[in-house]
CSV table of C-alpha atoms and ligand atoms in Angstrom, one decimal:
chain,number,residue,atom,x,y,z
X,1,UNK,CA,216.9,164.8,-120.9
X,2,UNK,CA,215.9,161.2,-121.0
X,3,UNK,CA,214.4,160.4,-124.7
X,4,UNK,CA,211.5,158.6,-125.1
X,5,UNK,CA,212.8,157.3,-128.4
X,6,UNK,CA,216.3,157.6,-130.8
X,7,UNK,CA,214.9,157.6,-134.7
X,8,UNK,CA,217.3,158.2,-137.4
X,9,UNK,CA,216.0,159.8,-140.6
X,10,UNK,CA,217.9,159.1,-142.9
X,11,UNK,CA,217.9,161.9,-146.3
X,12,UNK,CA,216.5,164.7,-143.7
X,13,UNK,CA,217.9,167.0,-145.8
X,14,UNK,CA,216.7,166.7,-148.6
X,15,UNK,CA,213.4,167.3,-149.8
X,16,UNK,CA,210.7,164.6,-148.6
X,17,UNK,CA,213.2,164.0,-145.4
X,18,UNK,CA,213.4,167.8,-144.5
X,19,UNK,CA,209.3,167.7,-144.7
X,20,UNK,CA,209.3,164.3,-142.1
X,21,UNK,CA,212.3,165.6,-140.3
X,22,UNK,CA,209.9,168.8,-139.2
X,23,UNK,CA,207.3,167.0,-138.4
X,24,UNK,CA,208.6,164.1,-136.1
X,25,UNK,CA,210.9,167.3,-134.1
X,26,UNK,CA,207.5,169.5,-133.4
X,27,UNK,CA,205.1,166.9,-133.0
X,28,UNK,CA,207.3,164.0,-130.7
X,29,UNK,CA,209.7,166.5,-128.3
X,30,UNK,CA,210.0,163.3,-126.3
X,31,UNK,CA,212.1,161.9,-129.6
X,32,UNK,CA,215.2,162.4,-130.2
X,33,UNK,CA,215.4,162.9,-133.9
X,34,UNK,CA,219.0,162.7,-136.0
X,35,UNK,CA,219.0,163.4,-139.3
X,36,UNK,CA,221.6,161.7,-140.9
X,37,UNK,CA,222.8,163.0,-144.3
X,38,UNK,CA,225.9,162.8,-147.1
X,39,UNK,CA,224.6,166.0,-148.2
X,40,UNK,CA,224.9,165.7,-151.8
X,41,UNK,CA,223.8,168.3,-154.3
X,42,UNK,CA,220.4,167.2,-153.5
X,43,UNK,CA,220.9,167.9,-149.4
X,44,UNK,CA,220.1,171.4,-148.0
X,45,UNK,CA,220.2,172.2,-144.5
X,46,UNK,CA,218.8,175.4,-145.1
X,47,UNK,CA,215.7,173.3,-146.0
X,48,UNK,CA,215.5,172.9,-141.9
X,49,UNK,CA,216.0,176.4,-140.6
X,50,UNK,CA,213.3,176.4,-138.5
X,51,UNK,CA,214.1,173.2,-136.4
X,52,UNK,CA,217.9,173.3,-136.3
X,53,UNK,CA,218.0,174.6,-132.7
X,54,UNK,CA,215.2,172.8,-131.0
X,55,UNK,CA,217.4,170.5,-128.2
X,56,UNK,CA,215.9,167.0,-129.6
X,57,UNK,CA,217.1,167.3,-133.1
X,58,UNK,CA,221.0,166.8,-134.2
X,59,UNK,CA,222.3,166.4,-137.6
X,60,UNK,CA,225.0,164.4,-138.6
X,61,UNK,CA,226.8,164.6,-141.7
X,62,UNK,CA,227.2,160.5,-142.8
X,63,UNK,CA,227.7,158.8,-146.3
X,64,UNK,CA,224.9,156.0,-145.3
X,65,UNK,CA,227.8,153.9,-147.2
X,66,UNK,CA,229.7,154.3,-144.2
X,67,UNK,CA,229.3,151.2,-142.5
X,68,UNK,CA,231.5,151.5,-139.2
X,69,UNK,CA,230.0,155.0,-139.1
X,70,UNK,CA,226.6,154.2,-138.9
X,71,UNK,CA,227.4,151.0,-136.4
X,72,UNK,CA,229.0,153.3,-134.2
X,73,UNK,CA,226.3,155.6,-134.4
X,74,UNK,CA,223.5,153.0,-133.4
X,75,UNK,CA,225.6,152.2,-130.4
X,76,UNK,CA,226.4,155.2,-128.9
X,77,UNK,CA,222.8,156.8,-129.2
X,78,UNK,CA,221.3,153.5,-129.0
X,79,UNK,CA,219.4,153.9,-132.0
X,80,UNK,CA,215.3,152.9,-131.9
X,81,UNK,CA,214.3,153.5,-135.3
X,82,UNK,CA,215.2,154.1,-138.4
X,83,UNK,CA,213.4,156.2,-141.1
X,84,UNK,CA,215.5,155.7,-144.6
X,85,UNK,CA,214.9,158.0,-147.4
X,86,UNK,CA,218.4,159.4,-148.2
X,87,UNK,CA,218.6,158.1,-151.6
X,88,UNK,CA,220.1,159.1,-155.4
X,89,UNK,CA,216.2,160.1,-156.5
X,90,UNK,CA,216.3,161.7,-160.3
X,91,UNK,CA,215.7,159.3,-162.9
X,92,UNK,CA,217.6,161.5,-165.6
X,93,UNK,CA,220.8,161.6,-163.3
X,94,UNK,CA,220.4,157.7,-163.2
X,95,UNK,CA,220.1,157.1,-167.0
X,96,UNK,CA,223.4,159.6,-166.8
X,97,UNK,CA,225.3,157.8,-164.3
X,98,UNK,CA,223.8,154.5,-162.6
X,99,UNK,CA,226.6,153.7,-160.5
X,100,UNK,CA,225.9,156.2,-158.4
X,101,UNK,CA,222.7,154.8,-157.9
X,102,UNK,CA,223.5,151.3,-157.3
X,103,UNK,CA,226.3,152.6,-154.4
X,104,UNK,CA,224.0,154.7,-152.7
X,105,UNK,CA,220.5,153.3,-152.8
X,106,UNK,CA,221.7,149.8,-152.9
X,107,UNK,CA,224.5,149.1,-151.0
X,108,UNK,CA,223.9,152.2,-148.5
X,109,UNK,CA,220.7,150.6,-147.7
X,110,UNK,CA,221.9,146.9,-147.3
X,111,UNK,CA,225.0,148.8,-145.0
X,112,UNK,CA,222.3,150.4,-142.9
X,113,UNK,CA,220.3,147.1,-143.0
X,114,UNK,CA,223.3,145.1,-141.7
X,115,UNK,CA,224.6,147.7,-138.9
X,116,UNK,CA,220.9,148.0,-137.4
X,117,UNK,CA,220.9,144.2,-137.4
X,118,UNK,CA,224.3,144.0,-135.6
X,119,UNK,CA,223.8,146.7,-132.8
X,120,UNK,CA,219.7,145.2,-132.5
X,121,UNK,CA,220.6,141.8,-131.7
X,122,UNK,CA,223.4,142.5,-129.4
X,123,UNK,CA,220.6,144.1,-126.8
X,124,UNK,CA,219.0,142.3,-124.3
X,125,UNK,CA,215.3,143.1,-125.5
X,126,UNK,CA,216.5,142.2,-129.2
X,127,UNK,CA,213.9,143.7,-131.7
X,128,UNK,CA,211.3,145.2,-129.1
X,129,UNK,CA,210.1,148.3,-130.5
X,130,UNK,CA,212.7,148.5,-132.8
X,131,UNK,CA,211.8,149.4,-136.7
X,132,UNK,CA,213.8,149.9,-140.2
X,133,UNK,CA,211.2,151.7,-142.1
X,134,UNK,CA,212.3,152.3,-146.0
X,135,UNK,CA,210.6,154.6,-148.1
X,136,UNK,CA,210.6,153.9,-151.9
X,137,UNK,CA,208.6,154.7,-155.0
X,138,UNK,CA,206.0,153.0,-157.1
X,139,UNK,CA,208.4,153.3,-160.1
X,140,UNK,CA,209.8,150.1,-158.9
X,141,UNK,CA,206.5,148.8,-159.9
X,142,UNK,CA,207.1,150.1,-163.9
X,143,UNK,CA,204.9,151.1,-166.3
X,144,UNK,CA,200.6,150.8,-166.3
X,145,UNK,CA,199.0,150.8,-169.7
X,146,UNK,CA,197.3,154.6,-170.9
X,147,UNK,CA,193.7,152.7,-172.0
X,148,UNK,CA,192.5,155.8,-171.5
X,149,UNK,CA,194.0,158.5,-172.9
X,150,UNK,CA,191.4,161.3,-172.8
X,151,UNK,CA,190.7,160.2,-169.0
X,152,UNK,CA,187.6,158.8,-167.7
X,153,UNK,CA,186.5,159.4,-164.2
X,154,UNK,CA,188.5,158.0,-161.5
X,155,UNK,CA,187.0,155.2,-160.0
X,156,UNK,CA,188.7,156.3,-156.8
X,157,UNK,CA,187.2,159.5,-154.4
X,158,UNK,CA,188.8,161.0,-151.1
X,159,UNK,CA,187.3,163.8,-149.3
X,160,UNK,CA,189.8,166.2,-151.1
X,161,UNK,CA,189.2,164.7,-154.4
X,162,UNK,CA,190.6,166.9,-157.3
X,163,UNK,CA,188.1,169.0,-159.3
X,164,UNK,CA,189.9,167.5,-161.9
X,165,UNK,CA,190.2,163.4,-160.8
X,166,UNK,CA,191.2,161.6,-164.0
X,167,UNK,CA,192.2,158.2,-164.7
X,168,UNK,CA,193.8,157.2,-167.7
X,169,UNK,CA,194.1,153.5,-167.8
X,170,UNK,CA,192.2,150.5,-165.9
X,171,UNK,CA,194.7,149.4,-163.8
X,172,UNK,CA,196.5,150.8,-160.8
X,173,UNK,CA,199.4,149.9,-158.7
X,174,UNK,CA,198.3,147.4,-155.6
X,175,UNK,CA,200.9,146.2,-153.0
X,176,UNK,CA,200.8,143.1,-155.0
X,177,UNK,CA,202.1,144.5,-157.9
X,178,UNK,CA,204.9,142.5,-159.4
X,179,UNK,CA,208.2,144.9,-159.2
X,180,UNK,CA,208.9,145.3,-162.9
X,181,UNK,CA,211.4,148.7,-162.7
X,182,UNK,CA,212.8,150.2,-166.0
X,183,UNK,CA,215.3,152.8,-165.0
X,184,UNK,CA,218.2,152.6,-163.3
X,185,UNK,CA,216.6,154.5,-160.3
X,186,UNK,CA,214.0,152.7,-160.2
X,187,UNK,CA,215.7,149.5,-160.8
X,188,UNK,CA,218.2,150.3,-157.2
X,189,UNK,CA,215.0,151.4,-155.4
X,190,UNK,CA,213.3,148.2,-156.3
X,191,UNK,CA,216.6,145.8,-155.3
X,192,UNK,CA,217.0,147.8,-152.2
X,193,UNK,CA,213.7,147.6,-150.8
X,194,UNK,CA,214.1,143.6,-151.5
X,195,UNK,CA,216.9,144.0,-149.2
X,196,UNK,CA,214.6,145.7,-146.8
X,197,UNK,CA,212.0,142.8,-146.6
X,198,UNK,CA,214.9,140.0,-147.3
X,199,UNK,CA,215.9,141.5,-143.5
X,200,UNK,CA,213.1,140.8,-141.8
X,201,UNK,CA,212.0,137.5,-143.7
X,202,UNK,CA,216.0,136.2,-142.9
X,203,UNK,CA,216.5,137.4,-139.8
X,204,UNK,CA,212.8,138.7,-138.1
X,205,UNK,CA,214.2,142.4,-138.1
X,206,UNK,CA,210.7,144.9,-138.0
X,207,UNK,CA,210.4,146.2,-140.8
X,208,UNK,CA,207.9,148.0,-143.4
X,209,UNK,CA,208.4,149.1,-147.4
X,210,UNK,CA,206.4,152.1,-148.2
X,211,UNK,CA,206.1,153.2,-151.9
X,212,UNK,CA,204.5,156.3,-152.7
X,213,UNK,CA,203.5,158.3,-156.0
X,214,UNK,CA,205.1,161.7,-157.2
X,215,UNK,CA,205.6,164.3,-154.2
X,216,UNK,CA,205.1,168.2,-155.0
X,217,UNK,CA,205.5,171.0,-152.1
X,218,UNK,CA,208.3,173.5,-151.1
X,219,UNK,CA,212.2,172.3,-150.7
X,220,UNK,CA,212.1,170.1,-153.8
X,221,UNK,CA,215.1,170.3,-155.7
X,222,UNK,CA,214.4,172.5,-159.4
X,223,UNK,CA,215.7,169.3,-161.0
X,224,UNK,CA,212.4,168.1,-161.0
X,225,UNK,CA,209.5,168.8,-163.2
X,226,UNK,CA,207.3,170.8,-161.0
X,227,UNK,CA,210.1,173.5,-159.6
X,228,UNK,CA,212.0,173.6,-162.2
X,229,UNK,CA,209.2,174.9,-164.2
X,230,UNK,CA,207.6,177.4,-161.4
X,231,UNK,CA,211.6,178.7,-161.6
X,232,UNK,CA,212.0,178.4,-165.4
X,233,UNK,CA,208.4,180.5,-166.0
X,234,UNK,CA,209.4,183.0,-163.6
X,235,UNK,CA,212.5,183.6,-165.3
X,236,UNK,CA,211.1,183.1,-169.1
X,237,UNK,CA,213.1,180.1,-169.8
X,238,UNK,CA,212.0,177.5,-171.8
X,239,UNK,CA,209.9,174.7,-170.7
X,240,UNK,CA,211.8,171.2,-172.0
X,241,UNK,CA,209.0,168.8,-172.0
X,242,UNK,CA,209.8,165.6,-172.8
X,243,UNK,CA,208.0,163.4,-175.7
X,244,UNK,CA,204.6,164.9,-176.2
X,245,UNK,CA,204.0,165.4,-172.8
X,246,UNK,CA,201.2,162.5,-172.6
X,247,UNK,CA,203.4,160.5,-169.4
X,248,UNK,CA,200.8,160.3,-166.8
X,249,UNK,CA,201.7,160.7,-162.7
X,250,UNK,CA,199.9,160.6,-159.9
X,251,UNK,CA,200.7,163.9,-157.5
X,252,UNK,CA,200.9,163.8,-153.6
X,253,UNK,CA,201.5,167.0,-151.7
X,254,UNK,CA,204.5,166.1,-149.8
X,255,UNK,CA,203.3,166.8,-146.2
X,256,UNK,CA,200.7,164.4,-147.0
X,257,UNK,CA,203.0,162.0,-147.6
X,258,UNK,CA,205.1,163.0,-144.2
X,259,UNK,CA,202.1,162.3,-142.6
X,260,UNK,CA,201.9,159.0,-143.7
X,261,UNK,CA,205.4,158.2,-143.0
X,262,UNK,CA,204.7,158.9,-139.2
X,263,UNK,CA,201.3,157.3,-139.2
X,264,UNK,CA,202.5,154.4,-140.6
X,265,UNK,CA,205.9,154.2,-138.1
X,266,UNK,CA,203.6,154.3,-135.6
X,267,UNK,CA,200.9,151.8,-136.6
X,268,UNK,CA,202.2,149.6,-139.8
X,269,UNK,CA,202.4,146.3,-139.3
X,270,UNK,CA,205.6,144.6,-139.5
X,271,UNK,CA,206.4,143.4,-142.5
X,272,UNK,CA,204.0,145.3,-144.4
X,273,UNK,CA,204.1,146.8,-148.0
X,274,UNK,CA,201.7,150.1,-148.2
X,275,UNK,CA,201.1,152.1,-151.4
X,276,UNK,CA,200.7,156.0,-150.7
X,277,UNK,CA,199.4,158.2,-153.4
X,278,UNK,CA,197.5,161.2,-154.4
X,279,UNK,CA,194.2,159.6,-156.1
X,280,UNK,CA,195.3,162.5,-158.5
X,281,UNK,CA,196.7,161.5,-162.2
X,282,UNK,CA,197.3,163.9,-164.6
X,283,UNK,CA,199.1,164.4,-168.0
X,284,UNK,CA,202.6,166.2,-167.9
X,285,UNK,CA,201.1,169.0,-170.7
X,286,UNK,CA,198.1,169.3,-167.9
X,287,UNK,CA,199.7,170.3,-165.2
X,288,UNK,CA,202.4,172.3,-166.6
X,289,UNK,CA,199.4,174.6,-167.8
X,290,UNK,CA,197.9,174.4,-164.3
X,291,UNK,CA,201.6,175.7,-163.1
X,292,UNK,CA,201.9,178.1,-166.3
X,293,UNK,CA,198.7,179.7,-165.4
X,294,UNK,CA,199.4,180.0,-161.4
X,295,UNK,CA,202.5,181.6,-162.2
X,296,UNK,CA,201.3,183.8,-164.3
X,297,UNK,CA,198.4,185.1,-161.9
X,298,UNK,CA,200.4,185.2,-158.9
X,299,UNK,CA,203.5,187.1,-160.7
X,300,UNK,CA,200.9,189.7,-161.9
X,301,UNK,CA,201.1,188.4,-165.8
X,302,UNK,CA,197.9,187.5,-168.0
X,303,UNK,CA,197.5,184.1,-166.8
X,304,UNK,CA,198.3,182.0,-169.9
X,305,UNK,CA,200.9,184.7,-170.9
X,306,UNK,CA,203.7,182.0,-170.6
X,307,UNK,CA,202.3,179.4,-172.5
X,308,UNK,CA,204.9,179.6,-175.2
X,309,UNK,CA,207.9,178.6,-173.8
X,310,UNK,CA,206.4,175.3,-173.8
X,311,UNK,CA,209.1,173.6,-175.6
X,312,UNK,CA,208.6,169.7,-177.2
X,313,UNK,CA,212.2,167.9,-176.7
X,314,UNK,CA,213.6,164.6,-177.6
X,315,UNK,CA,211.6,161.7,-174.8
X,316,UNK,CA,213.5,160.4,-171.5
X,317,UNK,CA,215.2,157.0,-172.9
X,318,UNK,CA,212.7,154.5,-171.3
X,319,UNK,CA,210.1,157.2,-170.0
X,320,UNK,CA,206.9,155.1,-168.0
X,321,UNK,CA,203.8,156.4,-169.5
X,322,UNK,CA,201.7,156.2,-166.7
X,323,UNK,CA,202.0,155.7,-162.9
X,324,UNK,CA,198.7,155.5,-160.7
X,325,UNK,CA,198.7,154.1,-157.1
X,326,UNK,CA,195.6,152.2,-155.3
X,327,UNK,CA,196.1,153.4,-152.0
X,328,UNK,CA,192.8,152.3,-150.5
X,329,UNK,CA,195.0,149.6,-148.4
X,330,UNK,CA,196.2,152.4,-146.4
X,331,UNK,CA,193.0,154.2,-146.5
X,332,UNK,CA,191.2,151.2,-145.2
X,333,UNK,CA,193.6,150.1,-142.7
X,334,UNK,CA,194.8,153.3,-141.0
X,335,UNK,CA,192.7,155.9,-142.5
X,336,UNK,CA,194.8,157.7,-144.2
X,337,UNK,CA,194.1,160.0,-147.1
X,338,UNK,CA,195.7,163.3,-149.0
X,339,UNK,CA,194.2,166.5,-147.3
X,340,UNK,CA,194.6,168.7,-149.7
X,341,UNK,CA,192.7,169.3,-153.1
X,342,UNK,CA,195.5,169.2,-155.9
X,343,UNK,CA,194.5,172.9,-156.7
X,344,UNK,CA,195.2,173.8,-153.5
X,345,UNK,CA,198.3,172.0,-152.8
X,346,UNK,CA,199.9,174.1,-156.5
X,347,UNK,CA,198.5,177.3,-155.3
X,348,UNK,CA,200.8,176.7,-152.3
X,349,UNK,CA,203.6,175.6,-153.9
X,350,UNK,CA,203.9,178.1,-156.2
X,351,UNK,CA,203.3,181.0,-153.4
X,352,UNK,CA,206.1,179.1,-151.6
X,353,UNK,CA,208.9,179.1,-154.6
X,354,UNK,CA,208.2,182.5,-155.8
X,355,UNK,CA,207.9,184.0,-152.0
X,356,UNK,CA,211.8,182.2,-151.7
X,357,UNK,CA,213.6,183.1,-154.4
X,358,UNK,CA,216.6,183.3,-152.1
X,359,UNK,CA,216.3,179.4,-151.6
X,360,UNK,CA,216.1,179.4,-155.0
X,361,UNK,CA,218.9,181.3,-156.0
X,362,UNK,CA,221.3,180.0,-153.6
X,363,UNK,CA,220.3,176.1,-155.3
X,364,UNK,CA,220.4,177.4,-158.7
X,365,UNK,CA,224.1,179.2,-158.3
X,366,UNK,CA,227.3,177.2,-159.0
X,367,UNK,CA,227.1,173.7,-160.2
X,368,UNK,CA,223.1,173.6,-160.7
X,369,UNK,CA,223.6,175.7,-164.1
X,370,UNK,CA,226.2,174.0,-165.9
X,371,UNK,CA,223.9,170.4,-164.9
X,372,UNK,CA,221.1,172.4,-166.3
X,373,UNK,CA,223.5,173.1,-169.6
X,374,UNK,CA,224.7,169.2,-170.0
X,375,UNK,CA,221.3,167.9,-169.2
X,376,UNK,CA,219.2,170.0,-172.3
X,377,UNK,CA,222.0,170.4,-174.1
X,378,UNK,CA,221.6,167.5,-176.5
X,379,UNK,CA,217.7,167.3,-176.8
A,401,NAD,P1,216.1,164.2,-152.6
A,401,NAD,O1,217.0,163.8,-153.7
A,401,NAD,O2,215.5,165.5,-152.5
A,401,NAD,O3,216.9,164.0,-151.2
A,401,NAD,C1,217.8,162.9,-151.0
A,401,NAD,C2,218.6,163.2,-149.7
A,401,NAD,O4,219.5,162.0,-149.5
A,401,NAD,C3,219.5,164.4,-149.9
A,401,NAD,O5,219.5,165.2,-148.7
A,401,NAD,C4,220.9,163.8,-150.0
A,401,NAD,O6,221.9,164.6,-149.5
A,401,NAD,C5,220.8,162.5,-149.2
A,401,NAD,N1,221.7,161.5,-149.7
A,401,NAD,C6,221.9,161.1,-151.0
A,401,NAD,N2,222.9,160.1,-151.0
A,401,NAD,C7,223.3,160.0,-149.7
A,401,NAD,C8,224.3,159.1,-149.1
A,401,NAD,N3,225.0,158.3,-149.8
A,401,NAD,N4,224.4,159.1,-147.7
A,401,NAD,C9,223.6,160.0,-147.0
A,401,NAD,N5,222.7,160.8,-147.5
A,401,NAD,C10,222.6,160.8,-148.9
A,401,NAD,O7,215.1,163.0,-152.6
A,401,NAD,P2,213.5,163.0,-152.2
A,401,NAD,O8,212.7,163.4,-153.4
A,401,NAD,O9,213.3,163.8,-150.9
A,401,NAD,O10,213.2,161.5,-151.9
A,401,NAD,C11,213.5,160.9,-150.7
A,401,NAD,C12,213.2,159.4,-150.7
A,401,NAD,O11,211.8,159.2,-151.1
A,401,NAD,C13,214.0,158.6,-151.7
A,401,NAD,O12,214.3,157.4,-151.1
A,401,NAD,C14,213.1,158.5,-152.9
A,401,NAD,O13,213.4,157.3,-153.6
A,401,NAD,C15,211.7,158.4,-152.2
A,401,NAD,N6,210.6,158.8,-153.0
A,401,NAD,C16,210.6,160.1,-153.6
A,401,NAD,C17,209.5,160.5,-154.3
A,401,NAD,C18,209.4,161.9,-155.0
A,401,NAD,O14,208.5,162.2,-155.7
A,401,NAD,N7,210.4,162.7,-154.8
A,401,NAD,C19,208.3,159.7,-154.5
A,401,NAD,C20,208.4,158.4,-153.8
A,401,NAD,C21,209.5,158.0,-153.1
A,402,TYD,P1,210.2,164.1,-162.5
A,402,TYD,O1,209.8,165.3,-161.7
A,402,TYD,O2,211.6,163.9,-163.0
A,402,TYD,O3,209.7,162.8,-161.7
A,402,TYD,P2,209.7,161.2,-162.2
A,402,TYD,O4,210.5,161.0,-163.4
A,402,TYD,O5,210.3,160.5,-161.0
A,402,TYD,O6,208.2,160.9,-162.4
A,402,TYD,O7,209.3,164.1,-163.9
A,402,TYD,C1,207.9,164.0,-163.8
A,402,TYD,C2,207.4,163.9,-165.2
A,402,TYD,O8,207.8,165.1,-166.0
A,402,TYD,C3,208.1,162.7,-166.0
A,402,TYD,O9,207.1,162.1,-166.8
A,402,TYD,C4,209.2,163.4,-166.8
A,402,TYD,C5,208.6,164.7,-167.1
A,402,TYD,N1,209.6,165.8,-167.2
A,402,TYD,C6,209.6,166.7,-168.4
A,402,TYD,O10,208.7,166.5,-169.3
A,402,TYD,N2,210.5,167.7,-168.4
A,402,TYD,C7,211.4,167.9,-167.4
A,402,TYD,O11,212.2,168.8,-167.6
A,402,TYD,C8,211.4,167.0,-166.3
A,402,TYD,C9,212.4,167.2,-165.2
A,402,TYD,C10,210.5,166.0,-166.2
């Protein structure tokens, strides 16, 4: 069949990537849609089950390092678009080993950058409907003041707003935010999507920088706060949380944020920055009680019941108190905004971890328990 479109996702197996990968392969069947992944610890093609067979997806197993690879791959499917989230993504693993980081997220992105750029300008049409879109973070942003620590209201209100809606300081994260990263993940995310917009201001290629707030939803890797916990209550483990648990985030359910992605490869403007978040802030202790309890009820226990394996240890090293996005640009502009009610969006994660314990358990075997050892070994 003649394709409509070539895109490239880049990370589709991981866990924001598998959610965009779905999407774009049931909603465009005109697409051709290759998800192109190193598969790392962090990659899981079982995360795409459901789509592996439909004719216009293919995956192909790439290092996004691998320059001739990737040119090669361009020319031969004559590549349209690219969608780039494959990335190193935990801060901890960073502050561990930040080479790593800086191969991957920085020079794999400047190697994707320059092969796009090669294989783009040698066509006729040049950049005609042709787009690099990168997604990054608003950790690249750094650190907002807690001014409020008990929370106020949030000046802020979607159609799902949160029973809970909190903000806890007076500023928020604009596009215009100076970049002022910490970590060394943030710190490669941050230099890489300065490559991304050094591209198009150097050489006109179409491109747009999106950086979004904390994701949540099934597929995530247990590395991160919100799984990790779901798996660690089931299991009665202790709950490391980090400092006194004051760090604020803002949490988007991550098919929210796949929805963005495609809105916005379809309508962003060139050259435009957009800020994608949850309007939805809350305290690490906060929601680790909201989880505690839905685990509780759904496995049956008193809810509550679980409350004591809270377990204070020593902080992150540079741990951001508080991230908070303004996404009203996006809101305004293409009328986006989260669906779901945070409440909501937990109650369905949680269902979804505890109803695939085989996912789970297939993650969580081999490697994943001696990382689990090193990494709260010392706090
Ligand atoms: P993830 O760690 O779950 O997945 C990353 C994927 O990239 C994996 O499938 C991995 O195999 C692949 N990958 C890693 N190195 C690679 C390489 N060298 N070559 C090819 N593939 C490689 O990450 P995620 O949480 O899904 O995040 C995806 C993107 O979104 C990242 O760029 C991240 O910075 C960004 N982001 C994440 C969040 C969040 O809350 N998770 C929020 C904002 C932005
Ligand atoms: P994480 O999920 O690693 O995302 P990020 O660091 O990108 O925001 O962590 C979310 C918050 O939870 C962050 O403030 C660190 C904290 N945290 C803990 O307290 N304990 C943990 O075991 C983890 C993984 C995170």
């Amino acid at each position: 069949m003649e394709y409509k479109k070539t895109i490239v996702i880049t990370g589709g197996a991981g866990f924001i990537g598998s959610h965009v990968v779905r999407l774009f392969v049931n909603k465009y069947p005109e697409y051709k849609v290759i998800n192109l992944d190193k598969l790392t610890y962090a990659g899981n093609l079982a995360n795409l089950k459901d789509v592996e067979n439909k004719p216009n997806y293919r995956f192909v197993k790439m290092d996004i390092c691998d320059f001739d690879a990737f040119l090669s791959l361009m020319r031969s499917e004559h590549v349209d678009g690219i969608i780039h989230l494959a990335a190193e993504s935990h801060v901890d693993r960073s502050i561990k080993d930040p080479f790593t980081f800086a191969r991957t997220n920085v020079m794999g992105t400047l190697s994707l950058l320059q092969a796009a750029k090669l294989y783009w300008e040698s066509l006729p049409e040049k950049y005609d409907n042709k787009m690099f879109y990168h997604i990054s973070t608003d950790e690249v942003y750094g650190a907002l003041e807690m001014t409020h620590p008990e929370g106020v209201e949030s000046p802020f209100t979607t159609a799902a707003s949160s029973q809970h809606h909190h903000a806890y300081g007076e500023t928020f994260f604009v596009e215009t935010t100076k970049y002022n990263p910490h970590s060394p993940y943030s710190a490669s995310k941050a230099s890489s999507d300065h490559f991304v917009r050094a591209f198009h201001d150097t050489y006109g290629m179409p491109t747009i920088v999106t950086n979004c707030s904390n994701n949540y939803g099934p597929f995530q890797f247990p590395e991160k706060l919100i799984p990790l916990f779901i798996n660690n209550i089931r299991q009665r483990k202790p709950l490391p949380v980090y400092g006194k648990g004051e760090n604020v985030r803002d949490w988007l359910y991550v098919e929210d944020h796949a929805r963005a992605i495609d809105l916005i490869f379809h309508k962003g403007k060139v050259a435009e920055t957009y800020n994608i978040g949850g309007f939805n802030e809350w305290k690490n202790i906060d929601i680790i009680k909201v989880v505690i309890n839905t685990v509780d009820r759904l496995l049956g226990r008193e809810p509550g019941e679980d409350m004591n394996l809270i377990t204070f240890v020593t902080d992150r090293l540079g741990h951001d108190a508080r991230y908070a996005i303004d996404s009203r640009k996006l809101q305004r502009e293409l009328g986006w905004e989260p669906s779901l009610q945070f409440e909501e969006g937990i109650e369905k994660t949680v269902k979804w971890y505890l109803e695939n314990q085989e996912w789970m358990n297939n993650i969580t075997s081999g490697d994943y328990e001696k990382y689990y050892d090193d990494m709260y070994k010392n706090r």
